[in-house]
Each structure stands twice: as C-alpha cells, then as structure tokens.
Amino acid sequence: MQRQRAWAIGLRRMIDRCLRPGGVRRRRARTRRAKPVPVAAVERLEDRLLLTITIVFDYSRDANGFFSDQARRDLLETAGVMLGNRLQDQLLEIDQSRFPGAVSWAATFTNPSTGASDSVPGLVVPEDTLIVYVGARQLGSTLAIGGPGGWTATGNQAWFDRVDARGQSGELQMPPSDFGPWGGQLSFDIDANWYFGATTNGLDPGETDFLSVAVHELGHLLGVGTAGSWDRWVSGGFFTGPNSVAEYDGVGNVPLSPDLAHWANGTTDGGQEAAMDPSLTSGTRKLFTDLDWAALKDIGWEVSDNTTYTITLANGSSHTVVIRDDSVPGNGISEVVIDGGMPTSFAVPTTTLIVQGGDMADTIKVLSLDASFGGVLQIEGNGGDDAVDTSALDVTASLSGGSGRDTLASGAADDTLIGNAGDDVLRGGAGSDRLFGGAGDDVLTGDVGADTLNGQGGGDALIETLGGNVVLTDTQLKAADIDIVVSVESATIAGDAGAQTLDARGFSGPVALDGKGGDDTLRGGDAADTLVGGDGADRLVGNGGDDSVDGGAGNDSLFGGAGDDTLGGGTGADQFNGQGGSDLVVLGGDADFVITSGSAVGVDSETLQWVERVMVTAGSGDNTLDAASFPGEVTLIGGGGDDTLNGGPGADQLVGNSGNDSLVGSGGADRLFGGAGTDTMTAGDGDDTVNGQGGTDEIRESADADFSLSDNALSGRGNDVLSGIERAMIEGGASANQISAVGFSGDVTVLGGNGDDTLTGGSGDDRIDGGDGADSLVGEAGRDTLIGGGGDDVLKGRDGADELYGESGNDTMNGGAGDDRLFGGLGDDGASGWTGHDLLAGNAGDDTLVGGMGNDSLYGGARNDIALGEDGDDLVNGQGGVRDTLAGGPGNDTLVADPGEIDEAFSFTAPWVGDV
C-alpha cells in the first residue's frame, strides 16, 4: 500500500523559539519549580455534569473560507468530541478579569490561514475547555499542521502558573509530567483532495480522509510530540512512557519517527495502524488506537477507558435532559442537551452510558443514540419525582427510580426497570423486560415479550394491552408470550379488535378486563372486577366479588356471579343474569322504559334474571321511566325533557334533573330529587326523602290517613323529610282525616274526601276543600280559598284576604282578619266577616250574616235571612227574601229591604258565629 504525504510536526518547537519581549514571560522558559499558589488565587471547581474536556473551534481566522461549509465544521467537531470526550482532567479557567491582582495575558499562535504570528489579548478560556483556531492555506506536501499555542503575560507567579498549566501542577515541574494548554491552532492544506464524509462509505482511493487528519493534528495539540511531558519519555529514538510501553504490540519501548514527534511509520496496535504515526494512506481512515490514548496518559492526561461515559446532574434543582444522535449516522457521536442549553457532543462508550439524576425531579429522555453504540444505557433517577423515557431506543437499558414517584419507560430491547421507593409507573417495550416495582403502589406494564413483572412491596398493579387469548393467574400472564408475575395485587388487561378470551379466574386480586372489538369472552376472578366487552356479541362472567360488568355494543350475555354486581348492557338486546348477591342492571337512552321483574323494554328489549336493582337514565326527550311492576329497588334519572318517573315497591331513588318532571315514589323508603324545573313529586308509602332542588316544586300525596305538613317534613303515608318544596297538594280519603299544613310556608291544596275532616292550611295562599262530610277548615295566614263542600262545615279564614264557600249544608264561616269574601251556598249558613272590609252572601237558605268591624257588604239572598252590619259603614241588602231581618249597626250604613224588615235594635242574646 503506498503512503502519501508526511505529517508535519506541530508548533511546539516553533513556539519555543518565539522572542520574549521585555517585562513578559514566555511559555516554556522555566528556571525553578513553581511557587505555591496564593490562597486568594485558589478557585473551587463546581461539580461537573460531564466529566470531559470540551474542544471549542474558533473559525474567526478562517480567512480563506475553508470551513464555510457546515458539513466540514460538523466533521471537525466530531473529531474534537472523539478526543475531548475521554479526557477527564479539570482545567482551570483563564480570565484575567476574575483573577486577583493586576494581571493580563495574550494567547499567541500561528494564524491558520496565513502562517503569520497572531495573538488574542485577554482571551477568556472557560474551565475544562480548549480553544482551537482553525483555517486552511497552501501547505504543499503537508496535509495539516497542528499544535498547542503559546502565551505572554504580566502579573504575578500565580497568574503565570495559571496561564501555563491551568491547575496541572505536573507541568510546572522539571521535567514536566503533565500538560495544561489553553488550546492552539490547526491549519489544513487548502488544495488537498479531501473526503468529508462521517463514515467511510464513499471514501475513494485518491481521497484524503479529513476526519483522520483532524484527529491526528488534535493529538499534537494535546501534546503528542509537542509537550514537555512528551519529551521526558523520549530516549534514543524510542518512547519510554510506561502506559505506551505496556500497550505496544511489539517488544520493549515504542519506536519513534526521526522527528521524534510521531510513532515510527507503520506502528500498529491491535492490528490497527496507530493514528499518530507520520503518514496516511489515501482512501483509508484511521482513528486513535489504545496506543495513542496511552501516549496521552503518559503526557499527563486523565484518560477514561471509553467503556463507560457518565452524565451527572447537579443536586438542588430539577433538570430536563434530552439525549439524541448528532444526526450523522455511524460517527460514534451523540449529544446531550441539559435544561434547554446548547447541545454537548460526546463519543458513545463501548460498554455503558450512565446518566445520574440529581436529588430533585428530573426529566430524562433518550431519543436516539449513534448506531455504533452496542452497550447498556443505565439511568438512575435518584431523588425527586423523575420521568425517564428510552422508549424510542432498541438498546439494552437499565432504568431505576429513586425515592420519589417515578415514571420509567424503556424501548424494544431486553430492559430492566426498577422503581425503588415511591408509587412508580414502569413501562417496558418489546423484548423480555424485567420490572421491579420496589416499595410503594406501583404500576407495571411489560408490553410484548416474555417479561418478569415483580411488584415487590406495596399495592401494585399490572396494566397490559394484548392480542389473542389471555390467561392471568397470581404467578403468570399467558398470551403470545408468557410473563412471570410476582407480588401483583391488581391487574388491567385490554384486548384488541378480534375475538378473544380474557380469563382471570386464577388471579386473586381485582382485575379490569376490556375486550375491545370482537365477540369476546371475559371471565373475572373472586375479587371486585371490572369487565367491559366492547363491540361485538360478548359473554361476560364476573364470578366472585362485587363486579362491574358492561357488555358494550352488541347483543351480550352478562353474568354477575356471586357478589353484588353492576351489569350494563350498552346498545343491543342483552341478557342479564345477576346470579348470586344483590345485583344492579344499568340502562339508559332517549326512549320510554318499562321495567318488570323479567324484562326491561326501552331502546332495546332486555332480559332480566336474578336482578334485584335497576338504574335507568333518560335522554334529552320527554321520557317515561316506569318501574311500578319491578319488585326490587330502582334508580330512575331524568334527562333534558319533561320526564315521568314511576318507582315501584322498593326503596327507590328518582332524580328529575332538568325539565318539568313528575316523580312518583310508590312504596319503600324512597329518595326523590326534582332537579331544575317545576317538578311534581309523590313520595308514596314509606319514610321518604323529597328534595325539590331548583325551580318551583310541588309535593302531592293522597291517602285515607291523617297528614301533617311543614317545610321540612310530611307525615301521613310515612315520615318524609322535605327540602326545596314550594307547593303541596294533600288529599284525604273516606274517613275522618286530620290534615294540617300549619308549618308549611308555601301554597298548599288540601282535599278532605268524604269523611268529617279537619283541614288546616299554612302561611301561604292555600286552597282547602272539605268535600263531603261535616268538615272543619282553617285557612291560617295567606289569601286562602276554603270550600266546605257537602255537609255542615265550619270554615275559618283567619289572617289574609280569604274566600270561603260553604256550598251545600248548614255551614258556619268566619272570615277572620283581612278583607274576606264569604259565600253561604245551599243550606242555612252562618257567616261572620270579623275584621276587615268583608263581603258576605247568604245565597239560598235561611242565612245569618254578621259583618263585624269594617265597611262590609252583606247580601241575604233568598228566604228568611238575618243580616247585621255591625261596626263600619256597611251595605246590608236582604235581596228580597220572604222575611229578612236587617240591622246596620254603628256607622253610616245602607240597608236595602222592605221597611218592615229593618230592625236597628236587633242584637244576639248569646255569643254566636263571631266566636267560632
């Protein structure tokens, strides 16, 4: 193989020959050992997230535009990462503005585009950073020139040592044993036939691989052939550094080229030509070998073995970390972005990439890694509630949380996830994963592959989505693969669109099974399970425990098993069999429903067996939900329309919701809730709870019983508790009933029935109708209407402007306070207006009318009436009866009658209707 173009030695010797101006120091001139650095100049290094040296390329001297193409810059950056990534020295910063005392300095180097001397006064070099000025010019037969820069400085000894060694004390010894440059320069031949590919695909004979040359020249910048600590190991044409001698494939010391700055031409290590020999064959690539790295160790660099690369996050705050490939496939480089900062490139290690989280809540996401990575990705969340996601990868990952509530997600390889303390979420990907929850209530998902799912301590849950038939036991999850299950207390398994059997009869904890599409068979275990059939004609069996079973769409068969189960059919004509326990069937839709002991007819026609309870929810229309013939308990829920809800003999719950609804409870201790709208509610027998909620709501009850109504209670058919009721209607029966609404502030209608009833209104505007029988009616406060009906009734208006109608029978009426209207009707009636401006009309019969206080109007009507105006300016009109007796009483009265009927001296000899 023909070799072309000798490498040129770097700049060290040329820099050593730089003239020294007066009053300054030059880089390599040493006459004594370094003095101790003053305390004021000591700087504490912060903890580093990345234990690497960053090589920063400065293109400001690229006057010929060699690096105007971004692809060339990217490849040069790759070379810098390849070398800097394995260097773990801690180089102090050079910043004259931050150093104690009056100090200054200038970085000196050869301009890479002109070859002339150049300098940058006051250059700021951050810690752990090398600054390299790059460019290109015509170099003739030389491919590139590279090496460390020089410096001039003024100030004190501590400052000189800082600029010279950057904290590497070995460089200050004689001979030097370490190296701490600020950076340097690289100059490339502008006329060479360069190949700028990231991989060797496309590298043709006759082309010079740019990456190989860049790596070689960076080796010189790092001290190979240029550092004093290199020279200390050069003896008789050989390099005697112990690390290099131990690594060398040959016997003894490593032979050098004649310039003593390279390995001898053709030197190999492990069968690969060393990067730091003096020649490169065109059409080939060579990078650093272990021998080249050993030389850097002998120079004084702390070189990692590249088997492991660690990213450590600082404590005290949360971090967001994104790791991804650098978009150049196969170049061995990836990059990390921490907290949204600039990407930092690193060479992927051969064995383990480690990310150590801090003590706060960190988010660590690995999107991709360079294709050359074949090791293990190890991420430790440590403290805080961490989120770690490697699901996009197909590399082996070991993920562990810490003391917080962590979320770990891995990719397609055989991964290990460890939650440790806290309530963690662990999600594997494809591959045979091992998940360990640790302490806490954890959630484990293995995904496809033969996984191990171990919840360890706490109440742990398994969640899987699987195709095909699935069998779950306490020790195994069998589907396409067989998972080992340990210490898992609950499980959720979802199927796919096909016909499946999901069988959890061997699992002792609660399980949730979802068949999704297809004609599925789902079998629960002995705990409280949740079964959802989804689309298709499904068969669902809850078995033991209080289960929730939902058939979904399709004509399903639902079996509750032992326990108090909840069965929901969804759409389709379903069969419900509660089997053991007290079971509930849940139905609904915008339709009328009729519920009986054996069927539920509404949107579909359902079959009921061994069902003790039913819940039906109406739709947006005006629906009737009728469960009067269902022997168990029902819950009827109205929708958006004016609904009618009829309960049955059980302890039912009726909820009207919006709309003007009618709720009828029937027997049992029912609970009625009107909702919004003007609702009418009948609780029925039993001790019920009635809440009108929004709107103007009315309670209605009827029975041959005594009733007592207040704002908060109604007794009669039971002892009911009321709230939010604004109106009431109470109706008695054939017996002598006592109905009282004294404690009710709304408007009430009281109907007496056929017996001799005692009916009392409340403080609202009431209507009281005695019906047949000798009734006693009392209006109490408000503008009441009292109707005696058949029989000899007693009517008392009490407070308010009341209307009293005696109707048939010999009735006694007392208006009470207020401007009342009293009408006798048939029979010999007695009416007293009492206080207020009253109107009294006897109508038929021999009536007795007493106006009382106020300006009253009295009309006797037919037959022989007695009309006494009493106090006030009264109108007394006998109305042409056979023989009326009229008296105005005190005041300016108007009497209309025959003269013989007027008797102003008339008075009652005993208390009469006024005292009723």
Phi, psi and omega in degrees: 000126182278134178260144183234144171060116177283143175288147177265140177295155183287196192269357193305308185294324177297319179295319179300335181272002179298141176290149181253114176293159179295144176079006179233168176246148174252166197297312192263356184280111179229136177237352180207165177291155183291143173284158175299143179287132178302152182302322183298338183264356181288134182238130178276125179281136175286156174300135183264136175289323181238120181276067182216167171262132178263123177261114182257123180265129180253119185261012183292339179261013179275065186295335182269003175070024181298326182256027176289339176276123183298328180299325178292318177298318181300319182290323176295319177299323178300317178299318179297320179292320180306319182272310183298332184295334183260003180262123187246017176295157173250103181267127180289154178288157171242108182211102185296336180285343183252358183265140181297141175094175179273098184230159174203165177198168173217135174278130180244143182194172176270127180300122187290344181260342183239336185083000180276161176293144183217161177204158175229102178293140174065024179303132177264120179246110180295162178298149178058031184226140170245134178254125185237121177273129187233155177181195181210152176202176178285121182244007179069236182276000181264132181286320184196159175231131179212152177176174180285156180273172175252191181198157167231150185206156169233149179142224185244175183298320180299322179290319177300317180295323179297312182294322186284317191239340178056039177091355178272088189299334180295336179287340181275356179276169175233112357284159181295146176239007181210178186211131180218068184285162172277339183150220180168215183217153172228132177231129183249151178290121185286343184260357184291154177274082189279148169247122186250025179280149178286330176244173181276359174295116183101356177281111186259157173303141182092348177262146178258126183286114183296320183299319179298316181292319180298317179297317180300311183292327174295329174300319176295319179299327180277000171119352179293114181077000184232340185267150174298329179286346168283315184300328184298337182259003180270125182208119174060036179081011179233158174255124189251012179304133188298323180293320180291318179298320180293329183273335188300137181290332182278198181251129176088208183288163185271124180290145180249161173287167182302330180283356179060015181245001179223162165295160175299146183303131179088004178298134181238163174215120182062030180083359180249137179294135183292147181291330187261025166273169195275007184219160179223128177283131179298149180078008180232166177232138172219136182240182183299132172261175177297331177294318179296319177295324178297324178297320178296324176298316180295328177291334178127357179287143173273106187253124174285160183278000179066007173280333183225137174231131187239132171248119184245125180269141182288150175282167173097347178204161178279152180227151171243122185238129175236123178246134182205165175291157183274015177077002175250101187296138170075009181271002178078010185241136169232179182218155180234138175243122183247122177056039175074011181281193179288145178296140175245120182278152175210151176279129182293136182285168181277335187241303189220128169256120186245134171238120180255115177287166178269199184265006177245185183282110181252149173244117185236117183231126178251109183275324181194160173226159179303144185299342180284347183287123179233015183264208183249134174267120183240118181235127179241116183289326183061222187286162177087169178273097188263151173238117182238125186225114173238025188295341181278356188260158170237048175235153181293129183233144172238110185245134178222140174273197178224232184272353185262192177268095190259154174238119183239129179225126182248177186256218193270355182272185178274099190251162176237127180236128183232117183283327187061213184289160178095165178272099190255158174242118182242127183225111176278176176240208174294153184108168180270094185264157175239120182243128179233115186288324186078196178291154180103171180268100189256159175242125185240131175227116181275333186067200182287161183105161179276096188257162170247121184242104184238109181288333184060230184281161176090182177265095190260151183235145175252133178230124181219150169238116190223148173264163179075187180285144184228133175236124180244129172233182178292344184238356188205144170238110187250119174221229173296327173242168180246117178263146173271129182243127180223131172054049175248126187263339179211162184212148173230123182231125177247140179266204179234198185281352182272177177281122185225162166242120176250111190241114179242027182295335180269008181255129187274342181269174177292143183226146174244120181243132180231111183284343185058224181279171178092165178274095190258157170240121182240130180232120177277181179253213184268356181264185179281101188256161175237120182239129179232120183281323185078201179292152178106167178275098189256156174238118185238129181233116182286327186061216186291162177089168178273096190262156170247118187235120183232118183285331184076200180290150180106167179274099189255158173243121185240129180234123183283321187079196177292153180102169179269100190257156174244121185243127177232130187268334189070204178282155182107159178275105188254158175247124181248125176229105182290334184058229184283163176086184177258104192254149183240132173253131183248124181229171177177164178152168180273075183200166172279142180236140171235119184249127174234184181292337185242356184205162173222111184251119180205248174298318175230175178256110184258153177252132182244130173223134178051048179246121184263338184220148179223138172238129180231133178243126181284173178258209184276346181274187177273097186254149172249121177249109189244110177241027183299333183260007178269127187282343183267203180267141179232151169239116182247125185237119178288169179245229184270351183261190175272096190261155174242119183243118181244112177281179180242205185282351183274183177278096190258160172237125181238127183233117184284323187060211184287161183098166178267098192255158173243122182240126180234118186275326184065217185281170177089166178278090187268158174235121184242129179232117186288322186077198177289156179101173179267103188251153175241127186230134175236115185282323182082198182290157178100167179273101191253163173242125184234121180231112181290333182059226184286161177087181177261104190251152184230136172257138180233129176219146176215135177187156175279074187204165174277141181234145172227120186242132170226182179296335188246353186206154173216121175247148181163286175271004183161181178256096186265146175257128185244148169203147178066031180253123182258339181220160179211152171223119182239131182233128177274192182237212185282341182276174177282100185260147172250117182236119184233131175240031186302322184269013183256128185267349179271188178275133182231143171249123181242124180243125189278326185090206189265348184274179176277093192263153171244112188239127183230127178277187179245214184268000178269189177272097191260157171237120184236122182237115183288333185070202178289158179102162179276097190256156174242119184241130179230122184280329188061207184289160178100169178274091188262154172241119182244127181237117183289321183075204178290151178097167180275101189255155173244122184239128179233117182285324185061217187290150176099163178277096188258159171240127182239129180238114180287324184057214186287156181097164179272096190261152176240125186231138177228117184291327183076200180291149179105168179275096189260161175233121185239128182233120186287315182079205178290149177100169180271099189258153172240128185225133178233125180287331182065226181276163179096170179270097191256157171243126181235128179231121182284327184060218184289155176098168177274095189260153175240120185239128179234118185289320184079201180285145181110169179272096189257158174239123184238129179234117186288316182088197181289160177074194192266100185254152172246124182230120182237114184290325186059211188295152176100171179271097190257154167252120181239118185232116180288337176062034167074031176292177181297309179208094181267155173239118186237140175216132182281323185080188180299149179107174179271094188260156173242122182244129178243108182184171171294148181304328182287349182266353184265125181221092183289347179271003184290137173206159178277139181273351181213158178304141183229226191295336180299338180260007183295000000 
